[in-house]
Coordinates of C-alpha atoms in Angstrom, one line a residue:
V23 CA 1.6 21.0 -1.2
L24 CA 2.2 17.6 -2.6
G25 CA 0.2 14.5 -1.6
S26 CA 1.1 10.8 -1.4
L27 CA -1.5 8.1 -1.5
F28 CA -0.4 4.7 -0.5
A29 CA -1.8 2.0 1.8
T30 CA 0.3 3.0 4.7
R31 CA -0.6 3.9 8.3
D32 CA 2.7 5.8 8.9
L33 CA 6.3 5.8 7.7
T34 CA 7.2 2.5 9.3
R35 CA 4.0 0.5 9.5
T36 CA 2.0 -0.6 6.5
A37 CA -1.4 -2.2 5.6
G38 CA -2.7 -4.5 3.0
S39 CA -1.0 -7.2 0.9
G40 CA 1.5 -4.8 -0.7
G41 CA 2.4 -3.3 2.6
A42 CA 6.2 -3.7 2.5
Y43 CA 6.3 -2.3 -1.1
N44 CA 4.1 0.7 -0.1
A45 CA 6.4 1.5 2.8
A46 CA 9.3 1.7 0.4
R47 CA 7.3 3.9 -2.1
Q48 CA 6.3 6.2 0.8
S49 CA 9.8 6.4 2.0
A50 CA 11.0 7.3 -1.6
V51 CA 8.5 10.2 -1.7
V52 CA 9.6 11.5 1.7
M53 CA 13.3 11.3 0.7
A54 CA 12.7 13.2 -2.6
V55 CA 10.8 16.0 -0.8
D56 CA 13.5 16.2 1.9
E57 CA 16.2 16.4 -0.8
I58 CA 14.4 19.1 -2.8
N59 CA 13.8 21.2 0.4
E60 CA 17.4 20.8 1.5
R61 CA 18.5 22.3 -1.7
G62 CA 16.3 25.3 -1.2
G63 CA 12.9 24.1 -2.6
V64 CA 11.4 24.7 -6.0
P65 CA 11.5 28.0 -8.0
A66 CA 8.4 30.2 -7.5
L67 CA 6.3 30.9 -10.6
G68 CA 7.2 34.3 -12.1
G69 CA 10.4 34.6 -10.1
G70 CA 10.9 35.2 -6.5
A71 CA 12.4 33.1 -3.7
P72 CA 12.2 29.3 -4.0
R73 CA 9.4 27.7 -2.0
K74 CA 9.7 24.6 0.2
L75 CA 7.5 21.6 -0.4
I76 CA 5.0 20.3 2.1
L77 CA 4.1 16.6 1.9
V78 CA 0.7 15.4 3.1
S79 CA 0.4 11.6 3.2
C80 CA -3.0 9.9 3.2
D81 CA -3.6 6.2 4.0
A82 CA -5.4 4.6 1.1
S83 CA -5.7 1.2 2.7
G84 CA -9.4 1.6 3.8
D85 CA -10.8 4.0 1.2
D86 CA -8.7 5.3 -1.6
E87 CA -11.4 7.7 -2.8
A88 CA -11.8 9.3 0.6
A89 CA -8.0 9.7 0.8
G90 CA -7.9 11.3 -2.7
R91 CA -10.8 13.6 -1.8
Q92 CA -8.9 14.7 1.3
L93 CA -5.8 15.5 -0.7
V94 CA -7.8 17.7 -3.1
K95 CA -9.4 19.5 -0.1
L96 CA -6.0 20.2 1.4
G97 CA -4.8 21.9 -1.8
A98 CA -2.3 19.3 -3.2
I99 CA -1.1 20.3 -6.6
A100 CA 0.3 16.8 -7.3
V101 CA -0.3 13.3 -5.9
V102 CA 2.2 10.4 -5.9
G103 CA 0.2 7.1 -5.8
P104 CA -1.9 5.1 -5.5
A105 CA 0.0 1.9 -6.5
E106 CA -2.9 -0.1 -7.9
S107 CA -4.5 0.5 -11.3
E108 CA -8.1 0.3 -10.1
A109 CA -7.4 2.9 -7.4
V110 CA -5.6 5.2 -9.9
L111 CA -8.7 5.1 -12.1
N112 CA -11.1 5.8 -9.2
V113 CA -9.1 8.7 -7.7
S114 CA -8.4 10.3 -11.1
M115 CA -11.9 10.1 -12.5
K116 CA -13.6 11.1 -9.2
H117 CA -11.2 13.7 -7.8
T118 CA -7.9 14.8 -9.3
I119 CA -8.8 15.4 -13.0
A120 CA -11.7 17.7 -12.1
A121 CA -9.4 19.6 -9.6
G122 CA -6.6 19.9 -12.2
I123 CA -4.2 17.9 -10.0
L124 CA -1.4 15.8 -11.5
L125 CA -1.5 12.2 -10.3
I126 CA 1.6 10.0 -10.8
S127 CA 1.5 6.3 -10.0
P128 CA 4.8 4.4 -9.7
T129 CA 3.3 1.0 -10.4
A130 CA -0.1 1.1 -12.0
M131 CA -0.1 -0.8 -15.4
S132 CA -3.7 -0.8 -16.7
S133 CA -3.9 0.5 -20.3
S134 CA -7.1 2.3 -19.3
I135 CA -5.0 5.0 -17.5
K136 CA -3.6 6.3 -20.8
D137 CA -7.1 6.5 -22.3
L138 CA -8.5 8.8 -19.6
L139 CA -9.8 12.2 -20.8
D140 CA -7.6 14.0 -18.3
N141 CA -5.6 16.7 -20.1
D142 CA -2.5 14.6 -19.5
L143 CA -2.9 14.7 -15.7
S144 CA -2.8 11.0 -14.9
W145 CA 0.6 9.4 -15.3
S146 CA 2.0 5.9 -14.7
M147 CA 5.7 5.3 -14.4
A148 CA 5.4 1.5 -15.1
P149 CA 5.1 0.0 -18.6
T150 CA 1.4 -0.6 -19.5
V151 CA -0.1 -4.0 -20.0
E152 CA -0.1 -3.4 -23.8
Q153 CA 3.7 -2.8 -23.6
R154 CA 4.2 -6.0 -21.6
A155 CA 1.9 -8.1 -23.8
P156 CA 4.5 -9.1 -26.4
L157 CA 6.7 -10.6 -23.5
M158 CA 3.7 -12.5 -22.1
K159 CA 2.9 -13.9 -25.5
L160 CA 6.5 -14.9 -26.1
A161 CA 6.5 -16.7 -22.7
L162 CA 3.2 -18.5 -23.5
S163 CA 4.5 -19.6 -26.9
A164 CA 7.8 -20.9 -25.3
I165 CA 5.9 -22.8 -22.7
E166 CA 3.5 -24.3 -25.3
E167 CA 6.4 -25.3 -27.5
Q168 CA 8.3 -27.0 -24.6
L169 CA 5.3 -28.9 -23.3
A170 CA 4.4 -30.0 -26.8
R171 CA 7.8 -31.7 -27.1
E172 CA 7.6 -33.2 -23.6
R173 CA 3.9 -34.3 -23.6
P174 CA 2.4 -35.9 -26.7
K175 CA -1.2 -35.4 -25.5
E176 CA -3.2 -32.3 -26.2
L177 CA -2.2 -29.3 -24.2
K178 CA -4.7 -27.2 -22.2
L179 CA -4.3 -23.7 -20.8
G180 CA -6.0 -22.2 -17.8
V181 CA -6.0 -18.5 -17.2
V182 CA -7.0 -17.0 -13.9
F183 CA -7.1 -13.2 -13.6
D184 CA -8.2 -10.6 -11.0
D185 CA -11.5 -9.0 -12.0
D186 CA -10.1 -5.5 -11.7
A187 CA -8.8 -2.9 -14.1
L188 CA -5.3 -4.5 -14.3
G189 CA -6.6 -8.0 -14.7
R190 CA -9.2 -7.1 -17.4
S191 CA -6.6 -5.0 -19.2
S192 CA -4.1 -7.9 -19.1
L193 CA -6.6 -10.4 -20.5
A194 CA -7.6 -8.0 -23.3
S195 CA -4.0 -7.7 -24.3
L196 CA -3.8 -11.4 -24.9
Q197 CA -7.1 -11.8 -26.8
Q198 CA -5.4 -12.3 -30.1
H199 CA -2.8 -14.7 -28.9
S200 CA -3.2 -18.3 -30.1
F201 CA -2.7 -21.4 -27.9
G202 CA -3.0 -24.8 -29.6
G203 CA -4.7 -23.1 -32.5
E204 CA -7.3 -21.3 -30.3
L205 CA -7.5 -17.6 -29.6
L206 CA -7.5 -16.5 -25.9
S207 CA -10.9 -14.8 -26.3
V208 CA -13.4 -14.8 -23.5
S209 CA -16.3 -14.6 -26.0
G210 CA -14.9 -17.2 -28.4
A211 CA -16.2 -20.7 -28.6
H212 CA -13.6 -23.1 -27.1
S213 CA -13.1 -26.8 -27.7
G214 CA -12.2 -27.2 -24.0
R215 CA -8.5 -26.5 -24.6
I216 CA -8.6 -23.0 -23.0
R217 CA -10.4 -22.1 -19.8
I218 CA -10.5 -18.5 -18.5
D219 CA -11.7 -17.7 -15.0
R220 CA -12.3 -14.4 -13.3
F221 CA -11.0 -14.2 -9.7
P222 CA -13.1 -11.8 -7.6
T223 CA -11.0 -8.8 -6.4

């Protein structure tokens, strides 16, 4: 038994702001399971006839923890999803790790996922925020350099981030970046050149 955990109501209708993306993710899981089953299934442990996969899909749009708990009860050995970092952390820490279930997210990027004490059971297929940070820093530096040439006045930087696992991780990865001689540190004293605001999730 495999589980999928996305904000979807069924294979064609979706819920939430990432609805269209979640429909594509769900369809990819269904297609992969169908393809494996069409080829005879997966080899049985210790030999024997191959076994077909059963996919159980839970809608995580209302309550990702309840959906994760349900997949554990149904005996899933692996779960694909959820898509969001905060949901991956919640489901992993409260359900799948203790049950020894592999969880693979196609899109979660929070660096906190790799720090889980999970016996390597929580995976993300997307680059982490730490891996993306050098590109974000290059982009900020390029913007600062361009604006400094175009505008002789002092530059200011505003940073707005979601107050969730991904947003906090993204901000932390930029803490040592300098803009106009100031570090992007939440706790640092600013001269008014940098403003950082949390956006409620």
